[in-house]
mmCIF file of C-alpha atoms in Angstrom:
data_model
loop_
_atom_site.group_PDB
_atom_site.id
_atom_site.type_symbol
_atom_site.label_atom_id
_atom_site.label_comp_id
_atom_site.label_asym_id
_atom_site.label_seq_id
_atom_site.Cartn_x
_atom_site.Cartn_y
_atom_site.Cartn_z
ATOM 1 C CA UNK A 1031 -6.878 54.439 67.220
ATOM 2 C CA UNK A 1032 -3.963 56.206 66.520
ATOM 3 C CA UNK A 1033 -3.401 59.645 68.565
ATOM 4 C CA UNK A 1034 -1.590 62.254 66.143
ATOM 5 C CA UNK A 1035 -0.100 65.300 68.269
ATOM 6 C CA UNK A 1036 -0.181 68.513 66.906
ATOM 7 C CA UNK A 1037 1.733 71.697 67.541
ATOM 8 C CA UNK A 1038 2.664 75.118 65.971
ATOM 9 C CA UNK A 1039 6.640 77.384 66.286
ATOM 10 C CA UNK A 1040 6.420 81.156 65.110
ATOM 11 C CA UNK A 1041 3.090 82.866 65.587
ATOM 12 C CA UNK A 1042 4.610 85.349 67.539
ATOM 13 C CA UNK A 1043 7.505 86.279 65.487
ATOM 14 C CA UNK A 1044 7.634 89.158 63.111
ATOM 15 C CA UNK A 1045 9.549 87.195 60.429
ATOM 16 C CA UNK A 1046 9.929 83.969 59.018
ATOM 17 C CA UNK A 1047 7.135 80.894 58.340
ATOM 18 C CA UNK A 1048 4.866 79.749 61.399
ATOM 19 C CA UNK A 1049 6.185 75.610 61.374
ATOM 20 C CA UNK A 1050 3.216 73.410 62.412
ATOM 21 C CA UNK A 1051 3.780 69.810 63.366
ATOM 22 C CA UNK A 1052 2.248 66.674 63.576
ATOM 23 C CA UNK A 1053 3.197 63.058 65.151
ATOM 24 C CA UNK A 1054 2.569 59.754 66.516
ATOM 25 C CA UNK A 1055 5.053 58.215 68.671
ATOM 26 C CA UNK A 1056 4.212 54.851 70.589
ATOM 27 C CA UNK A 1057 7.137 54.821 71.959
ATOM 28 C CA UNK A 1058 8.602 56.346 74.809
ATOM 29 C CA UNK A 1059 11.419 58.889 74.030
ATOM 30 C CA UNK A 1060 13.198 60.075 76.876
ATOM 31 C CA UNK A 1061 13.741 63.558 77.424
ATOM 32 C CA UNK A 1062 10.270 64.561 75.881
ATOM 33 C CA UNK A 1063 8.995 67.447 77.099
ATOM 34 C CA UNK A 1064 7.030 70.985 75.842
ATOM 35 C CA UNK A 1065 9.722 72.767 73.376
ATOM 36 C CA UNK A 1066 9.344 75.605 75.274
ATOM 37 C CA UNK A 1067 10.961 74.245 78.338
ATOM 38 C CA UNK A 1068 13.942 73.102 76.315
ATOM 39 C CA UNK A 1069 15.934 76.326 76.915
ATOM 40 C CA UNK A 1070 19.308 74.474 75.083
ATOM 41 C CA UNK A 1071 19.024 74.613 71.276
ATOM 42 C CA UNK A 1072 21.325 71.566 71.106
ATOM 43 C CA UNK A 1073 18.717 69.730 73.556
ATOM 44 C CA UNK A 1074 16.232 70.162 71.498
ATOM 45 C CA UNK A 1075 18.235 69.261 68.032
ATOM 46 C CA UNK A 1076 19.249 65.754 69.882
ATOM 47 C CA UNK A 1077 15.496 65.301 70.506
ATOM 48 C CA UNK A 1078 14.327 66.074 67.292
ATOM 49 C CA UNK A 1079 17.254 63.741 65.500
ATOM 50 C CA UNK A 1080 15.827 61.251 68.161
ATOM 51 C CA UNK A 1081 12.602 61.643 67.159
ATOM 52 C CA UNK A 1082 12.794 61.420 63.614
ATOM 53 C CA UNK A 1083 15.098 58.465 63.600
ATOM 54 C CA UNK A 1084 12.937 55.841 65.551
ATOM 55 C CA UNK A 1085 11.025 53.616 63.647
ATOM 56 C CA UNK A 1086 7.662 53.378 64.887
ATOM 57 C CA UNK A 1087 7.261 57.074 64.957
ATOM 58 C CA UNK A 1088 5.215 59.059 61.943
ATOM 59 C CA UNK A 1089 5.727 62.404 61.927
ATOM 60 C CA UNK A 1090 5.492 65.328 59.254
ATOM 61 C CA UNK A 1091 6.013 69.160 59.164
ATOM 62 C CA UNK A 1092 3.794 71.927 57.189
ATOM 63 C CA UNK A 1093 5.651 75.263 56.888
ATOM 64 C CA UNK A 1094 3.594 78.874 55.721
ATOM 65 C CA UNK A 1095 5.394 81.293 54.935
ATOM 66 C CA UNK A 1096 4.786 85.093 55.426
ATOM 67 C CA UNK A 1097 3.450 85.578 52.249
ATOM 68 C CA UNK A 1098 0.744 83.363 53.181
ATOM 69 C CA UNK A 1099 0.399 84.433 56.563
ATOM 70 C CA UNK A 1100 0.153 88.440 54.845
ATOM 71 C CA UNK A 1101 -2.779 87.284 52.791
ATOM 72 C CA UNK A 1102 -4.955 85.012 55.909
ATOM 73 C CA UNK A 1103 -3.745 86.712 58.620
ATOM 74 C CA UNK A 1104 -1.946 84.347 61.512
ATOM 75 C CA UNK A 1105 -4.237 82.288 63.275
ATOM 76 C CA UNK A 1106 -5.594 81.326 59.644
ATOM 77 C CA UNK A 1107 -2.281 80.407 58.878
ATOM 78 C CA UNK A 1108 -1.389 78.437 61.489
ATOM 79 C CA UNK A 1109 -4.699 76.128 61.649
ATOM 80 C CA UNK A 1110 -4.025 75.501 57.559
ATOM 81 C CA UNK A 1111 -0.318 74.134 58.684
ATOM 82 C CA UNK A 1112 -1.646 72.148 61.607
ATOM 83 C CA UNK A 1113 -4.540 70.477 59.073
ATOM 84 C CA UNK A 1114 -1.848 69.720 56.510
ATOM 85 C CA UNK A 1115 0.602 68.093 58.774
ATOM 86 C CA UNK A 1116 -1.989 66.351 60.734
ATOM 87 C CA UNK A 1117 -3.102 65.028 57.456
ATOM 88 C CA UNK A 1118 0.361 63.971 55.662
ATOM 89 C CA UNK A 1119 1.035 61.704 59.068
ATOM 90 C CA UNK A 1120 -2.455 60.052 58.420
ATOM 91 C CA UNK A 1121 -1.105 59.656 54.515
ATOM 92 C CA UNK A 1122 1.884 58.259 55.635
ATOM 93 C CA UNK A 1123 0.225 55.013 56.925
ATOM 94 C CA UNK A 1124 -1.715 52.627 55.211
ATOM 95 C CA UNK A 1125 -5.008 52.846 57.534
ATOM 96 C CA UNK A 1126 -7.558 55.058 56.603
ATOM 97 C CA UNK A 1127 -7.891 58.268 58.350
ATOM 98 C CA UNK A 1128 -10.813 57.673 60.129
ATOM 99 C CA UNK A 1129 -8.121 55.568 62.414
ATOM 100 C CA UNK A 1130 -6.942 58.723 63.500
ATOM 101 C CA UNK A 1131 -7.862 60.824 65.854
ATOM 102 C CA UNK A 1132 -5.544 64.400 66.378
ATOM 103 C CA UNK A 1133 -4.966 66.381 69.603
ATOM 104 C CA UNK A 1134 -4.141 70.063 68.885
ATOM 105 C CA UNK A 1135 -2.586 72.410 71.142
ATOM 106 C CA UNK A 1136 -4.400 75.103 71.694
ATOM 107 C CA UNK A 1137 -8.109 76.304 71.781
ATOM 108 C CA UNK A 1138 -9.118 76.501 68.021
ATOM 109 C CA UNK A 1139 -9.894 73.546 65.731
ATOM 110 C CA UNK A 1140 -8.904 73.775 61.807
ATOM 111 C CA UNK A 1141 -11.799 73.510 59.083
ATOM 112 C CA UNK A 1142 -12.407 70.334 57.334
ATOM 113 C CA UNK A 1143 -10.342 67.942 59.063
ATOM 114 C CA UNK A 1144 -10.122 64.578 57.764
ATOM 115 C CA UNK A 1145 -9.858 62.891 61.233
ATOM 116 C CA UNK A 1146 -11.638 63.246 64.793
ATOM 117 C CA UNK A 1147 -10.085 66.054 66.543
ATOM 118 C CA UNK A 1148 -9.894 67.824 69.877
ATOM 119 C CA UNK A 1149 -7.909 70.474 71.107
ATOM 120 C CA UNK A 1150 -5.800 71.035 74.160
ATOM 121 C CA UNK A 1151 -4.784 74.580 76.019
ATOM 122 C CA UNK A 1152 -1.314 73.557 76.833
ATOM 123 C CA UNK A 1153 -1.670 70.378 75.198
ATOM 124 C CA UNK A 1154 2.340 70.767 74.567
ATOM 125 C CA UNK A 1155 3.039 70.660 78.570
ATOM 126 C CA UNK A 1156 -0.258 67.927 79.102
ATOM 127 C CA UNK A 1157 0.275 64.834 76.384
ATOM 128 C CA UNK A 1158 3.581 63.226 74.946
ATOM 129 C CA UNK A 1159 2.545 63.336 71.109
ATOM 130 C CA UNK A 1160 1.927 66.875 71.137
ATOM 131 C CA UNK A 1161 4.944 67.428 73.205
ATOM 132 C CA UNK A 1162 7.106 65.775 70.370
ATOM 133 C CA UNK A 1163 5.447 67.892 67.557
ATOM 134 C CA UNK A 1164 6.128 70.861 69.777
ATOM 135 C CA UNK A 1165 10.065 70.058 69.429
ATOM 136 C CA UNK A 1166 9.422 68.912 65.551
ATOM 137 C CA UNK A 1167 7.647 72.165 64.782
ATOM 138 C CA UNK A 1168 10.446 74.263 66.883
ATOM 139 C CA UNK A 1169 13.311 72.459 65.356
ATOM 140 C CA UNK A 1170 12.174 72.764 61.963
ATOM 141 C CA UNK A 1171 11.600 76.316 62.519
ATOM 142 C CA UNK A 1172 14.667 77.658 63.949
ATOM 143 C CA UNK A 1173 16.752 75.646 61.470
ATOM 144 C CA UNK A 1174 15.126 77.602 58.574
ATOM 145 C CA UNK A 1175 15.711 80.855 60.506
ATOM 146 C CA UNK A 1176 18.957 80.238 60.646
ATOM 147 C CA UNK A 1177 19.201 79.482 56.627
ATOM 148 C CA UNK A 1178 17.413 83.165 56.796
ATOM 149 C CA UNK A 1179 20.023 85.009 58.649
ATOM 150 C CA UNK A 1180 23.012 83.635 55.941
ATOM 151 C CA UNK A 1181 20.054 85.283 53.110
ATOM 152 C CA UNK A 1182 19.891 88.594 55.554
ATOM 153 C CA UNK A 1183 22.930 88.899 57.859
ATOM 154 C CA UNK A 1184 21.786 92.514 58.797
ATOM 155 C CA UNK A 1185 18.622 91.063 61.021
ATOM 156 C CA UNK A 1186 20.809 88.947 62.915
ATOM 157 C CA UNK A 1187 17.522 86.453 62.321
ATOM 158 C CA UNK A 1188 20.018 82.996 63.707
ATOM 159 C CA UNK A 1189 20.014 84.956 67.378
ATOM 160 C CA UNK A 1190 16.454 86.324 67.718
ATOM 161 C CA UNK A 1191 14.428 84.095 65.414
ATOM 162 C CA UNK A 1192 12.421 86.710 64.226
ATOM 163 C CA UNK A 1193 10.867 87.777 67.647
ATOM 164 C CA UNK A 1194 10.842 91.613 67.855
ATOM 165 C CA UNK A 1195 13.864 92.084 70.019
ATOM 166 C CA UNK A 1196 14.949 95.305 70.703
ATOM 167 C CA UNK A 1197 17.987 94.782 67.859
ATOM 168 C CA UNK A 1198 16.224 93.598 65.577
ATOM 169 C CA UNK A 1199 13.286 96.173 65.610
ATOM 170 C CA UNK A 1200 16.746 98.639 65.413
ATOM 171 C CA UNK A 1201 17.624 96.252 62.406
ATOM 172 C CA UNK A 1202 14.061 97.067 60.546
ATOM 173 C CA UNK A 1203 13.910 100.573 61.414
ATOM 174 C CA UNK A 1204 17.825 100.900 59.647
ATOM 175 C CA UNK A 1205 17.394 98.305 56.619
ATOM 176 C CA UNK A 1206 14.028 98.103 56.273
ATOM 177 C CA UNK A 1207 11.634 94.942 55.874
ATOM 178 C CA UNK A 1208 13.083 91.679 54.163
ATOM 179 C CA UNK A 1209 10.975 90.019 51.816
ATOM 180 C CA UNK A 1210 10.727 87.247 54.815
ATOM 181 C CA UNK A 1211 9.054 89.656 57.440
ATOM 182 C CA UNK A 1212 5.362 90.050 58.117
ATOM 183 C CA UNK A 1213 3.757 92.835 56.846
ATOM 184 C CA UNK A 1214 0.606 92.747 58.418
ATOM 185 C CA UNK A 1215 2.568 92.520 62.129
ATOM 186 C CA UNK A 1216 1.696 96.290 63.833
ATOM 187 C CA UNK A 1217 5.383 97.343 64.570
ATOM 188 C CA UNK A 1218 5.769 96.408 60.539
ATOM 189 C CA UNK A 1219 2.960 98.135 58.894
#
């Protein structure tokens, strides 16, 4: 069987898409560890470039955007983005998907998965293929934040990612909500 790892970057924020991300990696990648723990944004961009270059590795991300995550609410969100990328790595290979089997950080399983599945609580810290779609999901995440902040300098969104820093809640309460923040988030509605 082939073990998918599955992760999630930006349910916490206030703006910007919550990244989920799914892979299988056979092979040992050194320097693999929880995203979270990879304090050094250029750590984690040589990871994920190391990552997505090796061969034998089958990875794939699913981003929702706030419009989305407005209309299902967060956790919704996030399970629908973990199901679609665990689902495009299973695509990706020419076994069915029955020859999958996905561990999800986390506590809360996704409807109608096409695969076995388990979850993990700190499944990012705990197992290597979760580990790797932590830094896939993260990557992916902050790299569209920062394509944000060039849309809406004012937010500063490249330095805070969308968390609800004390400049950039200053940054709502002056300019107002971008069509990228959440609207359902409490300091927002």
């Amino acid at each position: 069987q082939y073990v998918i790892g599955v992760d999630e970057a930006g349910r916490g924020p206030l703006a910007g898409p919550v990244v989920a991300a799914a892979a299988v990696v056979p092979i040992d990648i050194v320097g693999i560890a929880d995203s979270k723990t990879l304090t050094r944004e250029s750590v984690r961009e040589e990871l994920y470039e190391k990552i997505v270059s090796s061969d034998n590795v089958r990875w794939a991300v699913a981003v929702i955007d706030s419009a989305r995550i407005d209309e299902v609410n967060i956790l919704q969100a996030t399970l629908q983005g973990m199901r679609l990328a665990a689902s495009a790595v299973a695509g990706i290979s020419e076994v069915p998907d029955n020859a999958f089997y996905a561990l999800l950080d986390g506590n809360r399983l996704p409807k109608k998965m096409a695969m076995r599945v388990e979850t993990m609580v700190k499944g990012d810290s705990r197992e290597y293929s979760i580990a790797a779609a932590s830094i896939l999901a993260k990557v992916t995440r902050d790299r569209l934040m920062h394509g944000y902040d060039k849309l809406y300098p004012e937010y500063n969104l490249a330095q805070h990612k969308g968390y609800p820093t004390a400049a950039h809640m200053d940054a709502v309460r002056k300019y107002g909500a971008s069509p990228i923040h959440r609207r359902t988030f409490a300091p927002l509605k």
